[in-house]
């Protein structure tokens, strides 16, 4: 038999005429270096620059604030101003158009830069880590394949397990109901869920599944390092939160977006997140992006709009709670100190709720295409007690997105800084000493992959 046979390509042994004159070889599986770190890349959805306490927010995020204090906090980090393009750049290290994801993944317009799937020859973080001996795990929101490929019929070549991940739990599309997800996937198949527990909440579930995956790995291999891409569905619309998390912020936002934007800016200056000499810009005024002064709103609008932000704050708070829960478990398992943590957001705060916000998120999405007029604030106000629960799909008005993106202008989808400058925190207890000085140098999402590769070498 010829050594050039395809079946024996790269075979390092010897094939003789009989078994006794042959020499076997067993290929070694890829093995990570001794004491290689775990890697956790956590991406939050639509979290604005000022939405964490360490970046100026009044929202309580003690676990993430501690991560920043113990690690490295970056104040000049930039992403693409939309969801799927940032995800593609994060996972591949490529410009989003070069990766095939020049826009949000829905339909394919027929051009390579907008193929709505990561191109076939582009390696992802999942590929790289798996090929070098790490377990490769993914939790949360994918949103990197076309709408036409989301069904069980496939094709599945752009699903997570075909893009470098060995395990997956979450959603393939862009968003879902946090209390009753419409379509969950595990690995390469959809889950058949008839009913959810009354206390079910998507962010809690994702954290449960992340912990479960790591424990399952450790039950069979006590030393193999893992890479986990944890892409939260929060805090993307629909704005839905647990009752206790909403109640925590009840009445908190009655002063309105102008006041909280001002307070956040002042806190950012105190923290050193923005320079002392910086000046807070006027509220957004561009056509179709303009924000009314809070004082010009009716009492009904103020009550409704404040409620939207109470829900949003509850969602951010819950992300922090779940991060602490994951950290506590990693510490209990002895995994924390040798785990590289990268925490960031895919883009700035979203203006998809438009001027008035909504109790029905699809309504404002349709309005962007001109198919329907916005329904009345009176109707949304009549649903105020439903907001945040499973029977409403709320989104806040863009005045709160303006506050979310303090001190920058405009929003998600805009190339202004409000759309693409977001928080970044990096922590590695064993390998990176904490840096009390904030890092103000420019970084871009395409820097993340090569930087992690350099750290784990």
Short mmCIF file of C-alpha atoms in Angstrom, two decimals:
data_model
loop_
_atom_site.label_atom_id
_atom_site.label_comp_id
_atom_site.label_asym_id
_atom_site.label_seq_id
_atom_site.Cartn_x
_atom_site.Cartn_y
_atom_site.Cartn_z
CA UNK A 1 0.00 0.00 0.00
CA UNK A 2 1.38 3.38 -0.94
CA UNK A 3 2.23 5.77 1.89
CA UNK A 4 0.67 8.47 -0.28
CA UNK A 5 -2.78 6.96 0.10
CA UNK A 6 -5.28 9.49 1.43
CA UNK A 7 -6.15 7.18 4.32
CA UNK A 8 -2.50 7.22 5.41
CA UNK A 9 -1.81 10.90 4.83
CA UNK A 10 0.37 12.26 7.66
CA UNK A 11 0.74 8.76 9.11
CA UNK A 12 4.08 8.63 10.93
CA UNK A 13 4.32 4.88 11.36
CA UNK A 14 5.36 2.24 8.87
CA UNK A 15 3.12 -0.01 6.79
CA UNK A 16 4.87 -3.27 5.94
CA UNK A 17 3.71 -6.18 3.84
CA UNK A 18 2.60 -8.02 6.97
CA UNK A 19 1.63 -6.93 10.46
CA UNK A 20 4.90 -8.05 12.03
CA UNK A 21 6.93 -5.69 9.84
CA UNK A 22 4.60 -2.71 10.37
CA UNK A 23 5.00 0.03 12.99
CA UNK A 24 1.86 1.65 14.43
CA UNK A 25 1.45 5.31 15.36
CA UNK A 26 -1.27 6.91 17.43
CA UNK A 27 -1.79 10.61 16.73
CA UNK A 28 -1.64 12.67 19.88
CA UNK A 29 -4.75 14.75 20.55
CA UNK A 30 -4.17 18.49 20.90
CA UNK A 31 -3.12 19.26 24.44
CA UNK A 32 -3.01 22.67 26.07
CA UNK A 33 0.23 23.73 27.79
CA UNK A 34 0.62 22.77 31.45
CA UNK A 35 -1.34 25.05 33.80
CA UNK A 36 -2.95 26.81 30.83
CA UNK A 37 -5.62 29.33 31.89
CA UNK A 38 -9.32 29.03 31.31
CA UNK A 39 -10.83 31.86 29.25
CA UNK A 40 -14.26 33.41 29.80
CA UNK A 41 -15.38 36.01 27.26
CA UNK A 42 -18.63 37.56 28.45
CA UNK A 43 -20.57 39.79 26.07
CA UNK A 44 -23.59 41.77 27.27
CA UNK A 45 -26.13 43.00 24.73
CA UNK A 46 -26.94 46.72 24.26
CA UNK A 47 -25.16 47.78 27.46
CA UNK A 48 -24.18 51.43 27.17
CA UNK A 49 -20.89 53.03 28.18
CA UNK A 50 -22.22 54.36 31.50
CA UNK A 51 -24.44 51.46 32.60
CA UNK A 52 -22.03 49.89 35.12
CA UNK A 53 -21.22 51.45 38.48
CA UNK A 54 -17.51 51.58 37.68
CA UNK A 55 -18.36 53.57 34.53
CA UNK A 56 -20.61 56.06 36.33
CA UNK A 57 -23.97 54.35 36.77
CA UNK A 58 -26.30 54.49 39.76
CA UNK A 59 -27.33 50.89 38.96
CA UNK A 60 -25.89 48.52 41.54
CA UNK A 61 -23.21 46.33 39.93
CA UNK A 62 -20.87 45.47 42.83
CA UNK A 63 -19.55 42.21 41.34
CA UNK A 64 -18.51 43.82 38.07
CA UNK A 65 -17.19 46.89 39.88
CA UNK A 66 -14.97 44.55 41.92
CA UNK A 67 -13.83 42.82 38.73
CA UNK A 68 -12.74 46.21 37.38
CA UNK A 69 -11.06 47.20 40.65
CA UNK A 70 -9.14 43.91 40.81
CA UNK A 71 -8.37 43.83 37.08
CA UNK A 72 -7.90 46.33 34.28
CA UNK A 73 -10.62 48.80 33.26
CA UNK A 74 -10.52 50.27 29.75
CA UNK A 75 -12.29 53.53 28.92
CA UNK A 76 -11.52 53.84 25.21
CA UNK A 77 -12.72 50.52 23.82
CA UNK A 78 -14.64 50.42 20.54
CA UNK A 79 -16.86 47.86 18.83
CA UNK A 80 -19.04 47.84 15.74
CA UNK A 81 -22.28 49.74 16.36
CA UNK A 82 -24.51 46.70 15.83
CA UNK A 83 -24.96 43.24 17.22
CA UNK A 84 -23.88 40.61 14.67
CA UNK A 85 -20.96 42.60 13.23
CA UNK A 86 -19.41 42.96 16.69
CA UNK A 87 -19.92 39.27 17.43
CA UNK A 88 -18.24 38.27 14.18
CA UNK A 89 -15.28 40.58 14.80
CA UNK A 90 -14.94 39.40 18.40
CA UNK A 91 -14.87 35.72 17.46
CA UNK A 92 -12.63 36.03 14.39
CA UNK A 93 -10.47 39.10 14.96
CA UNK A 94 -11.55 40.32 11.51
CA UNK A 95 -13.23 43.44 10.23
CA UNK A 96 -16.92 42.51 10.23
CA UNK A 97 -17.24 42.86 6.45
CA UNK A 98 -14.18 40.68 5.94
CA UNK A 99 -15.81 38.10 8.20
CA UNK A 100 -19.02 38.21 6.11
CA UNK A 101 -21.12 40.05 8.68
CA UNK A 102 -21.45 43.65 7.55
CA UNK A 103 -24.92 43.99 9.05
CA UNK A 104 -27.25 42.33 11.53
CA UNK A 105 -27.76 38.70 10.53
CA UNK A 106 -31.17 38.28 8.93
CA UNK A 107 -31.35 37.88 5.14
CA UNK A 108 -28.52 37.56 2.62
CA UNK A 109 -28.50 40.43 0.07
CA UNK A 110 -26.06 38.57 -2.17
CA UNK A 111 -22.72 40.24 -1.42
CA UNK A 112 -19.77 38.55 0.35
CA UNK A 113 -19.38 41.29 2.96
CA UNK A 114 -23.02 40.82 3.93
CA UNK A 115 -23.36 37.05 3.66
CA UNK A 116 -24.92 36.96 7.15
CA UNK A 117 -22.71 34.10 8.24
CA UNK A 118 -19.06 33.88 9.20
CA UNK A 119 -17.17 32.94 6.08
CA UNK A 120 -16.08 29.34 5.76
CA UNK A 121 -12.33 29.93 5.94
CA UNK A 122 -12.44 32.22 8.98
CA UNK A 123 -11.29 30.63 12.23
CA UNK A 124 -13.24 31.51 15.36
CA UNK A 125 -12.10 31.61 18.97
CA UNK A 126 -13.88 28.30 19.35
CA UNK A 127 -11.85 26.75 16.54
CA UNK A 128 -8.55 28.03 17.87
CA UNK A 129 -9.05 26.92 21.45
CA UNK A 130 -10.46 23.53 20.53
CA UNK A 131 -7.59 22.92 18.10
CA UNK A 132 -5.09 23.64 20.87
CA UNK A 133 -6.54 21.46 23.59
CA UNK A 134 -9.13 23.59 25.38
CA UNK A 135 -12.74 22.55 25.81
CA UNK A 136 -14.76 24.99 23.72
CA UNK A 137 -18.12 26.01 25.19
CA UNK A 138 -20.77 28.54 24.23
CA UNK A 139 -23.66 29.97 26.24
CA UNK A 140 -26.32 32.48 25.20
CA UNK A 141 -27.09 34.42 22.05
CA UNK A 142 -25.52 33.41 18.72
CA UNK A 143 -27.09 35.64 16.02
CA UNK A 144 -24.50 34.74 13.40
CA UNK A 145 -26.54 32.87 10.80
CA UNK A 146 -29.30 33.79 8.37
CA UNK A 147 -32.95 33.60 9.33
CA UNK A 148 -33.43 30.98 6.62
CA UNK A 149 -31.02 28.65 8.45
CA UNK A 150 -32.57 28.72 11.92
CA UNK A 151 -34.90 25.74 11.51
CA UNK A 152 -34.20 22.10 12.32
CA UNK A 153 -33.99 21.48 8.58
CA UNK A 154 -30.81 23.52 8.48
CA UNK A 155 -28.40 23.86 6.88
CA UNK A 156 -26.48 24.04 10.14
CA UNK A 157 -23.02 24.94 8.90
CA UNK A 158 -23.22 28.34 10.60
CA UNK A 159 -24.53 27.07 13.94
CA UNK A 160 -22.18 27.20 16.95
CA UNK A 161 -21.16 23.52 16.86
CA UNK A 162 -20.06 23.96 13.26
CA UNK A 163 -18.12 27.11 14.14
CA UNK A 164 -15.71 25.67 16.67
CA UNK A 165 -17.81 24.99 19.76
CA UNK A 166 -18.27 21.56 21.32
CA UNK A 167 -21.24 22.58 23.45
CA UNK A 168 -23.95 25.20 23.06
CA UNK A 169 -26.97 26.31 25.06
CA UNK A 170 -28.99 29.39 24.20
CA UNK A 171 -30.75 31.06 21.28
CA UNK A 172 -29.71 31.21 17.64
CA UNK A 173 -31.57 34.43 16.85
CA UNK A 174 -31.33 37.99 18.10
CA UNK A 175 -33.64 38.08 21.13
CA UNK A 176 -36.33 36.21 23.02
CA UNK A 177 -38.81 36.47 25.88
CA UNK A 178 -36.81 36.37 29.11
CA UNK A 179 -39.62 34.71 31.04
CA UNK A 180 -40.74 32.29 28.33
CA UNK A 181 -38.13 31.87 25.57
CA UNK A 182 -39.77 30.99 22.30
CA UNK A 183 -37.04 28.65 21.05
CA UNK A 184 -34.08 27.38 23.04
CA UNK A 185 -31.31 25.27 21.52
CA UNK A 186 -28.93 22.82 23.10
CA UNK A 187 -25.95 21.75 21.03
CA UNK A 188 -27.34 21.06 17.53
CA UNK A 189 -31.05 20.77 18.23
CA UNK A 190 -34.01 22.78 19.47
CA UNK A 191 -35.40 21.96 22.91
CA UNK A 192 -39.02 20.92 23.25
CA UNK A 193 -40.30 23.01 26.16
CA UNK A 194 -44.05 23.00 26.77
CA UNK A 195 -44.05 25.15 29.89
CA UNK A 196 -41.58 27.17 31.95
CA UNK A 197 -41.52 27.38 35.75
CA UNK A 198 -43.22 30.47 37.13
CA UNK A 199 -39.89 31.83 38.40
CA UNK A 200 -37.95 31.07 35.19
CA UNK A 201 -35.66 33.85 33.96
CA UNK A 202 -33.38 33.54 30.94
CA UNK A 203 -30.28 35.18 32.44
CA UNK A 204 -30.50 32.88 35.48
CA UNK A 205 -30.90 29.87 33.20
CA UNK A 206 -27.85 30.77 31.11
CA UNK A 207 -25.74 31.04 34.25
CA UNK A 208 -27.05 27.69 35.50
CA UNK A 209 -26.10 26.10 32.19
CA UNK A 210 -22.64 27.70 32.19
CA UNK A 211 -21.93 26.29 35.63
CA UNK A 212 -23.31 22.92 34.57
CA UNK A 213 -21.07 22.73 31.49
CA UNK A 214 -17.95 23.47 33.52
CA UNK A 215 -18.91 20.92 36.18
CA UNK A 216 -19.58 18.28 33.53
CA UNK A 217 -16.13 18.89 32.06
CA UNK A 218 -14.49 18.66 35.46
CA UNK A 219 -16.33 15.45 36.32
CA UNK A 220 -14.46 13.66 33.53
CA UNK A 221 -11.27 15.71 33.16
CA UNK A 222 -9.92 17.55 36.22
CA UNK A 223 -7.23 19.55 34.42
CA UNK A 224 -8.34 20.32 30.84
CA UNK A 225 -8.68 24.09 30.44
CA UNK A 226 -11.87 25.51 29.01
CA UNK A 227 -12.82 28.44 26.82
CA UNK A 228 -16.34 29.78 27.25
CA UNK A 229 -18.02 32.40 25.09
CA UNK A 230 -20.91 33.64 27.25
CA UNK A 231 -23.13 35.99 25.21
CA UNK A 232 -25.97 37.33 27.33
CA UNK A 233 -29.40 38.01 25.90
CA UNK A 234 -29.64 40.86 28.41
CA UNK A 235 -29.97 43.77 28.27
CA UNK A 236 -31.42 43.69 24.76
CA UNK A 237 -35.14 44.25 24.39
CA UNK A 238 -37.67 43.10 25.32
CA UNK A 239 -37.09 44.78 28.67
CA UNK A 240 -38.19 42.08 31.10
CA UNK A 241 -36.94 41.50 34.62
CA UNK A 242 -37.74 39.64 37.80
CA UNK A 243 -40.25 41.37 40.05
CA UNK A 244 -37.78 41.77 42.91
CA UNK A 245 -35.19 43.35 40.61
CA UNK A 246 -37.71 45.86 39.26
CA UNK A 247 -39.01 46.72 42.73
CA UNK A 248 -35.48 47.52 43.84
CA UNK A 249 -35.49 50.53 41.50
CA UNK A 250 -39.11 51.62 41.94
CA UNK A 251 -39.29 55.41 41.98
CA UNK A 252 -35.56 55.67 41.31
CA UNK A 253 -35.88 57.31 37.91
CA UNK A 254 -38.66 59.81 38.51
CA UNK A 255 -36.20 62.68 38.04
CA UNK A 256 -35.77 61.66 34.39
CA UNK A 257 -33.05 61.09 31.83
CA UNK A 258 -31.60 64.61 31.82
CA UNK A 259 -30.85 64.48 35.55
CA UNK A 260 -29.41 60.98 35.46
CA UNK A 261 -27.29 61.77 32.44
CA UNK A 262 -25.88 64.74 34.36
CA UNK A 263 -25.28 62.64 37.48
CA UNK A 264 -23.55 59.90 35.53
CA UNK A 265 -21.29 62.40 33.80
CA UNK A 266 -20.27 63.95 37.12
CA UNK A 267 -19.56 60.51 38.55
CA UNK A 268 -17.51 59.60 35.48
CA UNK A 269 -15.35 62.64 36.06
CA UNK A 270 -14.91 61.71 39.73
CA UNK A 271 -13.88 58.18 38.74
CA UNK A 272 -11.53 59.37 36.00
CA UNK A 273 -13.55 57.62 33.29
CA UNK A 274 -13.78 60.91 31.39
CA UNK A 275 -11.37 63.87 31.68
CA UNK A 276 -12.02 66.63 34.22
CA UNK A 277 -12.10 69.18 31.42
CA UNK A 278 -14.71 67.28 29.38
CA UNK A 279 -18.03 69.01 28.73
CA UNK A 280 -21.29 67.09 28.57
CA UNK A 281 -22.81 67.60 25.10
CA UNK A 282 -26.33 68.89 24.62
CA UNK A 283 -29.01 66.24 24.48
CA UNK A 284 -29.31 64.51 21.10
CA UNK A 285 -31.04 66.75 18.56
CA UNK A 286 -30.45 65.12 15.16
CA UNK A 287 -33.52 64.36 13.04
CA UNK A 288 -35.15 61.08 14.10
CA UNK A 289 -32.74 60.93 17.04
CA UNK A 290 -33.88 63.95 19.05
CA UNK A 291 -34.73 63.64 22.74
CA UNK A 292 -37.27 65.86 24.47
CA UNK A 293 -36.35 67.60 27.71
CA UNK A 294 -37.75 65.53 30.59
CA UNK A 295 -39.48 68.64 31.91
CA UNK A 296 -41.55 68.91 28.71
CA UNK A 297 -43.18 65.49 29.17
CA UNK A 298 -46.66 64.96 30.54
CA UNK A 299 -47.10 63.40 33.97
CA UNK A 300 -48.37 60.22 32.31
CA UNK A 301 -45.31 60.03 30.06
CA UNK A 302 -42.98 60.57 33.00
CA UNK A 303 -44.59 57.76 35.00
CA UNK A 304 -44.48 55.35 32.06
CA UNK A 305 -40.99 56.26 30.87
CA UNK A 306 -39.55 55.99 34.40
CA UNK A 307 -41.03 52.49 34.67
CA UNK A 308 -39.23 51.40 31.50
CA UNK A 309 -35.90 52.45 33.02
CA UNK A 310 -36.69 50.70 36.31
CA UNK A 311 -37.01 47.47 34.35
CA UNK A 312 -33.80 48.10 32.43
CA UNK A 313 -31.93 48.76 35.67
CA UNK A 314 -33.29 45.51 37.08
CA UNK A 315 -31.94 43.63 34.07
CA UNK A 316 -28.45 45.13 34.45
CA UNK A 317 -28.53 44.40 38.19
CA UNK A 318 -29.48 40.78 37.46
CA UNK A 319 -26.54 40.36 35.06
CA UNK A 320 -24.28 41.48 37.90
CA UNK A 321 -25.94 39.08 40.36
CA UNK A 322 -25.42 36.20 37.96
CA UNK A 323 -21.82 37.16 37.31
CA UNK A 324 -21.23 36.96 41.06
CA UNK A 325 -22.94 33.57 41.15
CA UNK A 326 -20.64 32.29 38.39
CA UNK A 327 -17.58 33.77 40.07
CA UNK A 328 -18.51 32.22 43.43
CA UNK A 329 -18.79 28.80 41.78
CA UNK A 330 -15.46 29.17 39.99
CA UNK A 331 -13.83 30.17 43.27
CA UNK A 332 -15.38 27.18 45.03
CA UNK A 333 -14.00 24.90 42.30
CA UNK A 334 -10.55 26.51 42.49
CA UNK A 335 -10.83 27.79 38.91
CA UNK A 336 -11.12 31.56 39.38
CA UNK A 337 -7.52 32.70 39.78
CA UNK A 338 -6.41 30.96 36.59
CA UNK A 339 -9.31 32.15 34.45
CA UNK A 340 -8.92 35.08 32.06
CA UNK A 341 -12.10 37.18 32.12
CA UNK A 342 -13.03 39.57 29.31
CA UNK A 343 -16.24 41.51 29.90
CA UNK A 344 -17.73 43.92 27.36
CA UNK A 345 -20.81 44.91 25.33
CA UNK A 346 -21.65 44.46 21.66
CA UNK A 347 -22.72 48.09 21.10
CA UNK A 348 -24.16 51.11 22.86
CA UNK A 349 -27.64 51.65 24.26
CA UNK A 350 -30.45 51.12 21.76
CA UNK A 351 -32.83 53.67 20.26
CA UNK A 352 -35.20 50.98 18.97
CA UNK A 353 -37.87 52.15 21.42
CA UNK A 354 -37.85 55.45 19.53
CA UNK A 355 -39.24 58.65 21.08
CA UNK A 356 -42.00 57.14 23.21
CA UNK A 357 -40.84 53.65 24.11
CA UNK A 358 -43.23 50.76 23.72
CA UNK A 359 -44.97 47.93 25.51
CA UNK A 360 -44.79 45.89 22.28
CA UNK A 361 -41.25 45.74 20.85
CA UNK A 362 -42.29 44.38 17.44
CA UNK A 363 -44.43 47.47 16.96
CA UNK A 364 -41.44 49.79 16.94
CA UNK A 365 -39.42 47.41 14.76
CA UNK A 366 -42.20 47.48 12.18
CA UNK A 367 -42.38 51.25 12.43
CA UNK A 368 -38.75 51.46 11.26
CA UNK A 369 -39.91 49.98 7.94
CA UNK A 370 -42.89 52.30 7.66
CA UNK A 371 -45.53 49.55 7.86
CA UNK A 372 -47.37 50.94 10.88
CA UNK A 373 -47.71 54.00 13.06
CA UNK A 374 -46.72 53.93 16.67
CA UNK A 375 -49.63 53.26 18.97
CA UNK A 376 -50.46 55.73 21.69
CA UNK A 377 -48.68 56.35 24.96
CA UNK A 378 -52.11 56.02 26.55
CA UNK A 379 -52.31 52.41 25.44
CA UNK A 380 -48.82 51.65 26.76
CA UNK A 381 -49.64 53.37 30.04
CA UNK A 382 -52.73 51.20 30.41
CA UNK A 383 -50.36 48.21 30.39
CA UNK A 384 -47.97 49.64 32.98
CA UNK A 385 -48.56 46.85 35.48
CA UNK A 386 -47.69 44.26 32.82
CA UNK A 387 -44.38 45.88 31.88
CA UNK A 388 -41.36 43.74 32.66
CA UNK A 389 -43.41 40.55 32.78
CA UNK A 390 -43.98 37.81 30.19
CA UNK A 391 -47.06 39.48 28.68
CA UNK A 392 -45.29 42.62 27.50
CA UNK A 393 -42.30 43.16 25.22
CA UNK A 394 -41.17 46.57 26.39
CA UNK A 395 -38.46 48.92 25.23
CA UNK A 396 -37.49 52.25 26.74
CA UNK A 397 -37.58 55.60 24.87
CA UNK A 398 -34.32 56.70 23.34
CA UNK A 399 -33.93 59.37 26.03
CA UNK A 400 -32.81 56.58 28.34
CA UNK A 401 -30.48 55.23 25.65
CA UNK A 402 -28.95 58.71 25.55
CA UNK A 403 -28.35 58.48 29.31
CA UNK A 404 -27.01 54.95 28.89
CA UNK A 405 -24.38 56.20 26.45
CA UNK A 406 -23.24 59.15 28.59
CA UNK A 407 -21.21 61.18 27.72
CA UNK A 408 -21.38 60.25 24.05
CA UNK A 409 -23.81 61.16 21.32
CA UNK A 410 -26.42 58.98 19.63
CA UNK A 411 -27.03 55.26 19.89
CA UNK A 412 -26.66 51.68 18.74
CA UNK A 413 -26.59 51.55 14.90
CA UNK A 414 -24.89 54.99 14.78
CA UNK A 415 -21.16 55.29 14.15
CA UNK A 416 -21.02 58.09 16.72
CA UNK A 417 -19.34 57.06 19.97
CA UNK A 418 -22.70 56.41 21.62
CA UNK A 419 -23.10 53.50 19.24
CA UNK A 420 -19.63 51.99 19.44
CA UNK A 421 -17.72 52.97 22.59
CA UNK A 422 -18.50 50.53 25.41
CA UNK A 423 -17.11 49.23 28.72
CA UNK A 424 -14.24 46.73 28.74
CA UNK A 425 -12.88 44.92 31.80
CA UNK A 426 -10.09 42.32 31.73
CA UNK A 427 -9.08 40.22 34.75
CA UNK A 428 -6.69 37.33 35.31
CA UNK A 429 -5.76 36.89 38.94
CA UNK A 430 -2.81 34.62 38.27
CA UNK A 431 -1.37 36.31 35.22
CA UNK A 432 -2.29 40.01 35.19
CA UNK A 433 -1.71 42.18 38.24
CA UNK A 434 -4.54 44.57 39.00
CA UNK A 435 -4.03 48.06 37.65
CA UNK A 436 -5.64 50.85 39.64
CA UNK A 437 -4.91 53.25 36.81
CA UNK A 438 -7.62 53.31 34.16
CA UNK A 439 -6.45 52.51 30.65
CA UNK A 440 -7.34 55.28 28.20
CA UNK A 441 -5.51 53.96 25.12
CA UNK A 442 -7.59 53.15 22.05
CA UNK A 443 -8.63 49.53 21.60
CA UNK A 444 -10.97 47.82 19.14
CA UNK A 445 -12.96 44.61 19.30
CA UNK A 446 -10.65 43.04 16.71
CA UNK A 447 -7.82 43.32 19.29
CA UNK A 448 -9.46 40.86 21.68
CA UNK A 449 -8.69 37.59 19.89
CA UNK A 450 -4.98 38.20 19.23
CA UNK A 451 -4.53 39.58 22.75
CA UNK A 452 -6.04 36.47 24.34
CA UNK A 453 -3.91 34.25 22.10
CA UNK A 454 -0.80 36.10 23.27
CA UNK A 455 -1.81 35.75 26.93
CA UNK A 456 -2.32 31.98 26.77
CA UNK A 457 0.84 31.18 24.78
#
